[in-house]
Short mmCIF file of C-alpha atoms in Angstrom, two decimals:
data_model
loop_
_atom_site.label_atom_id
_atom_site.label_comp_id
_atom_site.label_asym_id
_atom_site.label_seq_id
_atom_site.Cartn_x
_atom_site.Cartn_y
_atom_site.Cartn_z
CA UNK A 1 0.02 -0.06 0.01
CA UNK A 2 1.46 3.30 -1.08
CA UNK A 3 1.43 6.39 1.03
CA UNK A 4 -1.03 9.07 0.03
CA UNK A 5 0.20 11.36 -2.78
CA UNK A 6 -1.36 14.49 -0.98
CA UNK A 7 -1.91 15.48 2.58
CA UNK A 8 -4.12 18.28 1.50
CA UNK A 9 -7.99 18.71 1.89
CA UNK A 10 -9.77 21.55 0.27
CA UNK A 11 -6.31 23.25 -0.43
CA UNK A 12 -5.35 23.07 3.36
CA UNK A 13 -2.88 20.70 4.99
CA UNK A 14 -4.76 17.94 6.99
CA UNK A 15 -3.90 17.40 10.61
CA UNK A 16 -1.05 14.72 10.57
CA UNK A 17 -2.95 12.44 12.89
CA UNK A 18 -6.06 12.51 10.64
CA UNK A 19 -3.97 11.72 7.61
CA UNK A 20 -2.25 8.88 9.37
CA UNK A 21 -5.51 7.36 10.53
CA UNK A 22 -7.07 7.59 7.08
CA UNK A 23 -4.18 6.10 5.26
CA UNK A 24 -3.29 3.39 7.66
CA UNK A 25 -6.91 2.32 8.26
CA UNK A 26 -6.50 -0.85 5.98
CA UNK A 27 -3.25 -1.83 7.75
CA UNK A 28 -5.12 -1.65 11.19
CA UNK A 29 -7.80 -3.88 9.92
CA UNK A 30 -5.39 -6.35 8.16
CA UNK A 31 -3.24 -6.65 11.32
CA UNK A 32 -6.19 -7.40 13.52
CA UNK A 33 -7.37 -10.07 11.13
CA UNK A 34 -4.16 -12.15 11.43
CA UNK A 35 -4.35 -15.58 13.00
CA UNK A 36 -2.25 -14.49 16.05
CA UNK A 37 -4.90 -12.12 17.09
CA UNK A 38 -7.61 -14.56 16.29
CA UNK A 39 -6.09 -17.11 18.55
CA UNK A 40 -5.46 -14.44 21.23
CA UNK A 41 -9.11 -13.44 21.22
CA UNK A 42 -10.17 -17.05 21.51
CA UNK A 43 -7.77 -17.57 24.37
CA UNK A 44 -6.02 -20.35 22.41
CA UNK A 45 -2.69 -18.58 21.65
CA UNK A 46 0.36 -20.75 22.59
CA UNK A 47 2.53 -19.33 25.27
CA UNK A 48 5.64 -19.56 22.97
CA UNK A 49 4.00 -17.36 20.34
CA UNK A 50 3.01 -14.76 23.03
CA UNK A 51 6.51 -14.68 24.53
CA UNK A 52 8.32 -14.59 21.33
CA UNK A 53 6.03 -11.58 20.45
CA UNK A 54 7.40 -9.80 23.49
CA UNK A 55 11.07 -10.63 22.60
CA UNK A 56 10.68 -9.36 19.19
CA UNK A 57 8.97 -6.18 20.23
CA UNK A 58 11.79 -5.65 22.86
CA UNK A 59 14.17 -5.54 19.89
CA UNK A 60 12.14 -2.93 17.98
CA UNK A 61 11.28 -0.75 21.00
CA UNK A 62 14.88 -0.80 22.20
CA UNK A 63 16.12 0.46 18.92
CA UNK A 64 13.35 2.97 18.23
CA UNK A 65 13.24 4.47 21.66
CA UNK A 66 17.02 4.89 21.61
CA UNK A 67 16.97 6.48 18.24
CA UNK A 68 14.15 8.82 19.18
CA UNK A 69 15.63 9.85 22.56
CA UNK A 70 19.05 10.62 20.99
CA UNK A 71 17.75 12.32 17.79
CA UNK A 72 18.87 15.84 17.37
CA UNK A 73 16.12 16.74 14.97
CA UNK A 74 14.11 19.71 16.41
CA UNK A 75 10.67 18.28 15.34
CA UNK A 76 11.45 14.84 16.73
CA UNK A 77 12.54 16.34 20.11
CA UNK A 78 9.30 18.26 20.33
CA UNK A 79 7.25 15.09 19.86
CA UNK A 80 9.31 12.63 21.90
CA UNK A 81 8.74 12.24 25.58
CA UNK A 82 10.40 9.87 28.02
CA UNK A 83 6.96 8.70 29.11
CA UNK A 84 6.53 7.03 25.63
CA UNK A 85 9.07 4.34 26.59
CA UNK A 86 7.75 0.79 26.59
CA UNK A 87 10.82 -1.35 26.69
CA UNK A 88 10.71 -1.52 30.51
CA UNK A 89 7.37 -3.11 30.35
CA UNK A 90 8.51 -5.59 27.72
CA UNK A 91 11.40 -6.50 29.95
CA UNK A 92 9.04 -7.02 32.98
CA UNK A 93 6.72 -9.29 30.98
CA UNK A 94 9.55 -11.32 29.43
CA UNK A 95 11.21 -11.81 32.96
CA UNK A 96 7.77 -13.13 34.23
CA UNK A 97 7.65 -15.79 31.58
CA UNK A 98 11.44 -16.63 31.54
CA UNK A 99 11.40 -20.01 33.25
CA UNK A 100 8.66 -21.29 30.89
CA UNK A 101 10.03 -20.10 27.57
CA UNK A 102 13.76 -20.42 27.64
CA UNK A 103 14.55 -20.07 23.92
CA UNK A 104 13.67 -17.80 21.04
CA UNK A 105 12.22 -18.69 17.71
CA UNK A 106 14.26 -17.72 14.69
CA UNK A 107 11.65 -16.54 12.19
CA UNK A 108 9.92 -13.87 14.19
CA UNK A 109 13.20 -12.70 15.68
CA UNK A 110 14.79 -12.15 12.41
CA UNK A 111 11.73 -10.22 11.25
CA UNK A 112 11.84 -8.07 14.30
CA UNK A 113 15.75 -7.42 13.58
CA UNK A 114 14.83 -6.43 10.02
CA UNK A 115 12.36 -3.91 11.21
CA UNK A 116 14.85 -2.61 13.74
CA UNK A 117 17.28 -2.09 10.92
CA UNK A 118 14.82 -0.11 9.01
CA UNK A 119 14.49 2.22 11.98
CA UNK A 120 18.08 2.64 12.29
CA UNK A 121 18.49 3.52 8.60
CA UNK A 122 15.61 6.03 8.96
CA UNK A 123 17.20 7.69 11.82
CA UNK A 124 20.28 8.37 9.59
CA UNK A 125 18.76 9.05 6.26
CA UNK A 126 15.62 11.10 7.38
CA UNK A 127 15.25 11.54 11.20
CA UNK A 128 11.78 12.77 11.06
CA UNK A 129 10.62 9.50 9.59
CA UNK A 130 11.12 8.02 13.05
CA UNK A 131 7.74 9.57 13.90
CA UNK A 132 6.01 7.23 11.61
CA UNK A 133 7.12 4.24 13.44
CA UNK A 134 6.46 5.95 16.76
CA UNK A 135 2.92 6.53 15.49
CA UNK A 136 2.33 2.93 14.73
CA UNK A 137 3.60 1.68 17.94
CA UNK A 138 2.07 4.37 20.19
CA UNK A 139 -1.24 3.66 18.31
CA UNK A 140 -0.87 -0.11 19.14
CA UNK A 141 -1.41 0.90 22.80
CA UNK A 142 -5.19 1.35 22.00
CA UNK A 143 -5.51 -2.15 20.63
CA UNK A 144 -3.20 -3.66 23.27
CA UNK A 145 -5.21 -2.12 26.04
CA UNK A 146 -8.36 -3.76 24.60
CA UNK A 147 -6.65 -7.10 24.28
CA UNK A 148 -5.07 -7.04 27.83
CA UNK A 149 -8.04 -9.02 29.30
CA UNK A 150 -7.50 -11.55 26.51
CA UNK A 151 -3.90 -12.07 27.41
CA UNK A 152 -4.72 -12.35 31.22
CA UNK A 153 -7.40 -14.85 30.43
CA UNK A 154 -5.30 -16.80 27.81
CA UNK A 155 -2.57 -17.42 30.18
CA UNK A 156 -4.43 -17.20 33.62
CA UNK A 157 -2.36 -14.22 34.66
CA UNK A 158 -2.57 -12.49 38.08
CA UNK A 159 -3.55 -8.88 37.42
CA UNK A 160 -1.32 -7.26 34.92
CA UNK A 161 1.68 -9.50 35.60
CA UNK A 162 3.03 -10.84 32.31
CA UNK A 163 0.97 -8.36 30.26
CA UNK A 164 2.28 -5.02 31.64
CA UNK A 165 3.06 -3.93 27.99
CA UNK A 166 -0.49 -4.59 26.95
CA UNK A 167 -1.91 -2.69 29.95
CA UNK A 168 0.49 0.17 29.45
CA UNK A 169 -1.14 3.40 30.34
CA UNK A 170 -4.26 1.72 31.95
CA UNK A 171 -6.95 4.24 32.74
CA UNK A 172 -4.89 7.19 31.45
CA UNK A 173 -4.85 5.84 28.03
CA UNK A 174 -7.13 8.36 26.30
CA UNK A 175 -5.37 11.27 27.99
CA UNK A 176 -1.96 10.07 26.93
CA UNK A 177 -3.17 9.45 23.37
CA UNK A 178 -4.55 13.00 23.27
CA UNK A 179 -1.28 14.51 24.44
CA UNK A 180 0.61 12.55 21.86
CA UNK A 181 -1.84 13.49 19.06
CA UNK A 182 -1.48 17.19 19.96
CA UNK A 183 2.39 17.04 19.71
CA UNK A 184 2.22 15.26 16.45
CA UNK A 185 -0.32 17.75 14.85
CA UNK A 186 2.22 20.50 15.17
CA UNK A 187 3.78 18.90 12.07
CA UNK A 188 2.02 20.78 9.15
CA UNK A 189 4.70 20.64 6.45
CA UNK A 190 3.54 18.34 3.75
CA UNK A 191 6.95 16.87 2.92
CA UNK A 192 7.44 15.96 6.53
CA UNK A 193 4.00 14.49 6.79
CA UNK A 194 4.64 12.34 3.73
CA UNK A 195 7.95 11.06 5.20
CA UNK A 196 6.07 10.17 8.41
CA UNK A 197 3.37 8.42 6.48
CA UNK A 198 5.77 6.41 4.48
CA UNK A 199 7.54 5.01 7.59
CA UNK A 200 4.28 4.30 9.10
CA UNK A 201 3.43 2.16 6.21
CA UNK A 202 6.85 0.50 6.42
CA UNK A 203 6.18 -0.18 10.04
CA UNK A 204 2.78 -1.87 9.34
CA UNK A 205 4.32 -3.97 6.59
CA UNK A 206 7.07 -5.19 9.04
CA UNK A 207 4.66 -5.91 11.74
CA UNK A 208 2.51 -7.95 9.35
CA UNK A 209 5.47 -10.10 8.50
CA UNK A 210 6.32 -10.31 12.28
CA UNK A 211 2.98 -11.49 13.41
CA UNK A 212 2.60 -13.95 10.52
CA UNK A 213 5.85 -15.62 11.74
CA UNK A 214 4.54 -15.74 15.30
CA UNK A 215 1.55 -18.04 14.64
CA UNK A 216 2.01 -20.77 13.85
CA UNK A 217 5.48 -20.95 15.16
CA UNK A 218 7.90 -23.36 13.42
CA UNK A 219 8.92 -25.55 16.35
CA UNK A 220 12.10 -26.76 14.72
CA UNK A 221 13.34 -23.23 14.56
CA UNK A 222 13.98 -22.45 18.27
CA UNK A 223 17.45 -21.26 19.36
CA UNK A 224 19.09 -19.17 22.11
CA UNK A 225 19.47 -15.63 20.91
CA UNK A 226 21.51 -12.73 22.47
CA UNK A 227 18.21 -10.61 22.75
CA UNK A 228 17.31 -12.57 25.86
CA UNK A 229 20.26 -10.55 27.47
CA UNK A 230 20.10 -7.31 25.50
CA UNK A 231 17.43 -6.49 22.93
CA UNK A 232 19.85 -4.00 21.31
CA UNK A 233 22.66 -6.32 20.78
CA UNK A 234 21.73 -7.26 17.20
CA UNK A 235 23.00 -10.59 15.95
CA UNK A 236 26.10 -12.32 17.52
CA UNK A 237 26.85 -15.83 19.06
CA UNK A 238 25.82 -16.72 22.59
CA UNK A 239 26.73 -19.88 24.42
CA UNK A 240 24.40 -22.82 24.18
CA UNK A 241 25.29 -24.02 27.77
CA UNK A 242 23.14 -22.18 30.39
CA UNK A 243 25.91 -22.45 32.81
CA UNK A 244 28.25 -20.40 30.53
CA UNK A 245 25.56 -17.75 30.17
CA UNK A 246 25.20 -17.39 33.93
CA UNK A 247 28.96 -17.29 34.32
CA UNK A 248 29.21 -14.57 31.82
CA UNK A 249 26.46 -12.46 33.67
CA UNK A 250 28.27 -12.99 36.95
CA UNK A 251 31.59 -11.85 35.54
CA UNK A 252 29.88 -8.69 34.17
CA UNK A 253 28.41 -7.94 37.57
CA UNK A 254 31.89 -8.33 39.21
CA UNK A 255 33.54 -5.93 36.74
CA UNK A 256 30.76 -3.50 37.31
CA UNK A 257 31.34 -3.60 41.04
CA UNK A 258 35.03 -3.24 40.40
CA UNK A 259 34.49 -0.01 38.38
CA UNK A 260 31.55 1.96 39.53
CA UNK A 261 32.39 4.40 36.82
CA UNK A 262 30.53 2.05 34.53
CA UNK A 263 27.20 2.68 36.02
CA UNK A 264 27.77 6.39 36.53
CA UNK A 265 28.45 6.90 32.89
CA UNK A 266 26.61 4.17 31.00
CA UNK A 267 23.66 3.34 33.38
CA UNK A 268 21.49 0.46 33.00
CA UNK A 269 21.52 0.46 29.19
CA UNK A 270 25.34 0.22 29.38
CA UNK A 271 24.98 -2.90 31.82
CA UNK A 272 22.86 -4.56 29.19
CA UNK A 273 25.60 -4.20 26.58
CA UNK A 274 28.10 -5.28 29.14
CA UNK A 275 26.05 -8.51 29.74
CA UNK A 276 25.64 -9.31 26.02
CA UNK A 277 29.27 -8.51 25.18
CA UNK A 278 30.34 -11.03 28.01
CA UNK A 279 28.13 -13.65 26.46
CA UNK A 280 29.94 -13.13 23.13
CA UNK A 281 33.32 -13.09 24.87
CA UNK A 282 32.42 -16.50 26.29
CA UNK A 283 32.32 -17.99 22.91
CA UNK A 284 35.81 -16.78 21.94
CA UNK A 285 37.74 -19.76 23.27
CA UNK A 286 36.52 -21.61 20.06
CA UNK A 287 39.30 -19.52 18.36
CA UNK A 288 42.99 -20.10 18.43
CA UNK A 289 44.89 -18.02 21.05
CA UNK A 290 46.32 -15.73 18.48
CA UNK A 291 43.04 -15.02 16.81
CA UNK A 292 41.28 -14.65 20.16
CA UNK A 293 43.89 -11.99 21.15
CA UNK A 294 43.30 -10.12 17.94
CA UNK A 295 39.53 -10.02 18.57
CA UNK A 296 40.25 -8.72 22.09
CA UNK A 297 42.70 -6.12 20.85
CA UNK A 298 40.18 -4.75 18.32
CA UNK A 299 37.39 -4.63 20.95
CA UNK A 300 39.64 -2.84 23.48
CA UNK A 301 40.38 -0.16 20.76
CA UNK A 302 36.73 0.36 20.09
CA UNK A 303 35.75 0.59 23.80
CA UNK A 304 38.73 2.64 24.79
CA UNK A 305 37.81 5.44 22.46
CA UNK A 306 34.29 5.40 23.87
CA UNK A 307 35.53 6.13 27.39
CA UNK A 308 36.46 2.49 28.64
CA UNK A 309 40.20 2.19 29.18
CA UNK A 310 41.60 -1.22 28.38
CA UNK A 311 42.21 -2.17 32.08
CA UNK A 312 38.49 -2.63 32.33
CA UNK A 313 38.54 -5.46 29.69
CA UNK A 314 41.73 -6.85 31.31
CA UNK A 315 39.83 -7.21 34.54
CA UNK A 316 36.58 -8.37 32.91
CA UNK A 317 38.47 -11.17 31.05
CA UNK A 318 40.05 -12.37 34.24
CA UNK A 319 36.61 -12.50 35.95
CA UNK A 320 35.08 -14.14 33.08
CA UNK A 321 37.66 -16.80 32.73
CA UNK A 322 37.37 -17.73 36.52
CA UNK A 323 33.55 -17.57 36.49
CA UNK A 324 33.53 -19.98 33.53
CA UNK A 325 36.12 -22.21 35.08
CA UNK A 326 34.06 -22.40 38.29
CA UNK A 327 30.76 -23.16 36.44
CA UNK A 328 32.12 -25.57 33.95
CA UNK A 329 35.25 -27.10 35.47
CA UNK A 330 35.72 -29.86 32.92
CA UNK A 331 36.41 -26.99 30.27
CA UNK A 332 38.95 -25.12 32.45
CA UNK A 333 41.73 -25.59 29.80
CA UNK A 334 39.47 -24.29 27.18
CA UNK A 335 38.65 -21.04 29.17
CA UNK A 336 42.38 -20.46 30.08
CA UNK A 337 42.66 -18.59 26.79
CA UNK A 338 40.60 -15.69 28.22
CA UNK A 339 42.90 -15.62 31.16
CA UNK A 340 45.84 -15.59 28.92
CA UNK A 341 44.35 -12.72 26.97
CA UNK A 342 43.82 -10.77 30.18
CA UNK A 343 47.48 -11.36 31.26
CA UNK A 344 48.61 -10.18 27.79
CA UNK A 345 46.80 -6.84 28.39
CA UNK A 346 48.13 -6.56 31.83
CA UNK A 347 51.67 -7.21 30.65
CA UNK A 348 51.39 -4.58 27.95
CA UNK A 349 50.06 -1.97 30.44
CA UNK A 350 52.79 -2.63 33.03
CA UNK A 351 55.45 -2.52 30.50
CA UNK A 352 54.83 1.34 30.42
CA UNK A 353 53.75 1.93 33.99
CA UNK A 354 54.29 -0.84 36.60
CA UNK A 355 51.95 -1.69 39.49
CA UNK A 356 53.95 0.24 42.18
CA UNK A 357 53.90 3.57 40.06
CA UNK A 358 50.36 3.05 39.33
CA UNK A 359 49.40 2.58 42.99
CA UNK A 360 51.40 5.58 44.01
CA UNK A 361 49.73 7.85 41.30
CA UNK A 362 46.32 6.50 42.30
CA UNK A 363 46.72 7.17 46.02
CA UNK A 364 48.12 10.78 45.34
CA UNK A 365 45.01 11.42 43.10
CA UNK A 366 42.56 10.16 45.65
CA UNK A 367 44.08 12.20 48.44
CA UNK A 368 44.23 15.41 46.20
CA UNK A 369 40.79 14.96 44.91
CA UNK A 370 39.30 14.00 48.30
CA UNK A 371 37.58 10.85 46.98
CA UNK A 372 39.41 8.16 48.75
CA UNK A 373 36.29 7.33 50.92
CA UNK A 374 33.70 7.75 48.11
CA UNK A 375 32.80 4.39 46.64
CA UNK A 376 31.69 6.02 43.42
CA UNK A 377 35.33 6.72 42.55
CA UNK A 378 36.69 3.19 43.25
CA UNK A 379 39.62 2.61 40.83
CA UNK A 380 39.08 5.94 38.98
CA UNK A 381 42.89 6.61 39.33
CA UNK A 382 43.58 3.27 37.75
CA UNK A 383 41.27 4.17 34.81
CA UNK A 384 43.06 7.42 34.30
CA UNK A 385 46.56 5.73 34.22
CA UNK A 386 45.29 3.10 31.90
CA UNK A 387 43.91 5.75 29.56
CA UNK A 388 47.35 7.45 29.45
CA UNK A 389 48.84 4.03 28.67
CA UNK A 390 46.31 3.27 25.96
CA UNK A 391 46.98 6.72 24.41
CA UNK A 392 50.76 5.87 24.31
CA UNK A 393 49.95 2.34 22.99
CA UNK A 394 48.31 3.69 19.76
CA UNK A 395 44.78 4.25 20.92
CA UNK A 396 44.39 8.00 20.20
CA UNK A 397 41.20 9.60 21.75
CA UNK A 398 41.12 7.39 24.72
CA UNK A 399 42.23 9.85 27.20
CA UNK A 400 40.02 12.63 26.04
CA UNK A 401 37.03 10.27 25.89
CA UNK A 402 37.44 9.72 29.72
CA UNK A 403 38.77 12.96 30.95
CA UNK A 404 36.23 15.20 29.13
CA UNK A 405 33.35 13.11 30.50
CA UNK A 406 34.68 13.27 34.04
CA UNK A 407 35.25 17.09 33.84
CA UNK A 408 31.77 17.71 32.34
CA UNK A 409 29.97 15.33 34.78
CA UNK A 410 30.00 17.83 37.61
CA UNK A 411 31.08 15.18 39.92
CA UNK A 412 34.47 16.86 40.64
CA UNK A 413 35.30 20.12 42.24
CA UNK A 414 37.92 22.36 40.83
CA UNK A 415 40.42 20.76 43.12
CA UNK A 416 39.12 17.34 41.87
CA UNK A 417 39.70 18.43 38.31
CA UNK A 418 43.14 19.61 39.08
CA UNK A 419 43.91 16.20 40.61
CA UNK A 420 42.86 14.53 37.38
CA UNK A 421 45.17 16.55 35.34
CA UNK A 422 48.00 16.29 37.73
CA UNK A 423 47.75 12.48 37.58
CA UNK A 424 47.58 12.59 33.70
CA UNK A 425 50.62 14.72 33.43
CA UNK A 426 52.62 12.64 35.90
CA UNK A 427 51.62 9.39 34.30
CA UNK A 428 52.53 10.92 30.90
CA UNK A 429 56.05 11.73 32.10
CA UNK A 430 56.89 8.15 33.28
#
């Protein structure tokens, strides 16, 4: 179905929400007629279909919400509101069913990933078109709210547990829809309206494919996908052994406790990426040691220039190796490769600044900055030293990526900032 060639009526521009409603009416009707929703209404939808729906939607929402929230387009920022986020509800619902549906189904997940890719391309090519996707998914709250009792009845749910995404705004639904409509209707440029209309059509086409894959499910197509850890992780390997997955997550927790800076800067979204990256790292021992080290070196470079000095990867690999060895002791020799990669990073770092000099610089920094007793700044001096080392080792931009954020974060006083620069200067001269 092609978008309308004109958004004018009697020579005037139609309100955007009127145009979208008229031009997507058939898509609404077609979507509701799919077998998935017929089974849901009859309370005969299989649980696997429902939960794989939640998992696929979590991929789409995570990408869409991140692109909208980070967009610099002035019109997008006027329409977007943090209250529109739905990923948190999807995560609650997925967690509720986690023990009962442990794996994902490939076909709907791939459809969801394809739609997420379209959203990311739109964010780059024509940011205002993101609002077409937003319209479709915000509009789905109307139908979801109507189907919430069906979900509860279908799976004998207590209250809104397991269907928080469907319940969404609850009794405030009409008010929320009105506020969203008012913000959308400020868009009265015909070219912008057509861009939004086109992406709304693309969203409906993607959803039709997605829901057709959800019922009936191909039972032979189940597998473990990284989205169970992080909906934004895309497509990369994950261990098949549940013990390895749990070990990877424990190692991620340990590293975040070792460096509270992670949470300060990257928040919960960063933790999801840390978890999914660790699941991928747990698969690397399949490689030869030389090839594994090359992968680690590449990832260290990428992360260091984003504000994560390589000492963080060094610690993480050590935690990961030992958690895996503890969880699956019969494969300890296999996981030793990760420990060796960690030791290689440590050896490279200490060849420029050894542990005694690092400790002295760190203690002087903590004393001068007055942060020795503040748990938020645990190992902050070590990070700064590591950033200097990374810079010297051929990772340009590492130091500025860390220092600039620290200075701009308002966590440090003038004396604290002076302590940062004093440490950097001293480390650079060693």
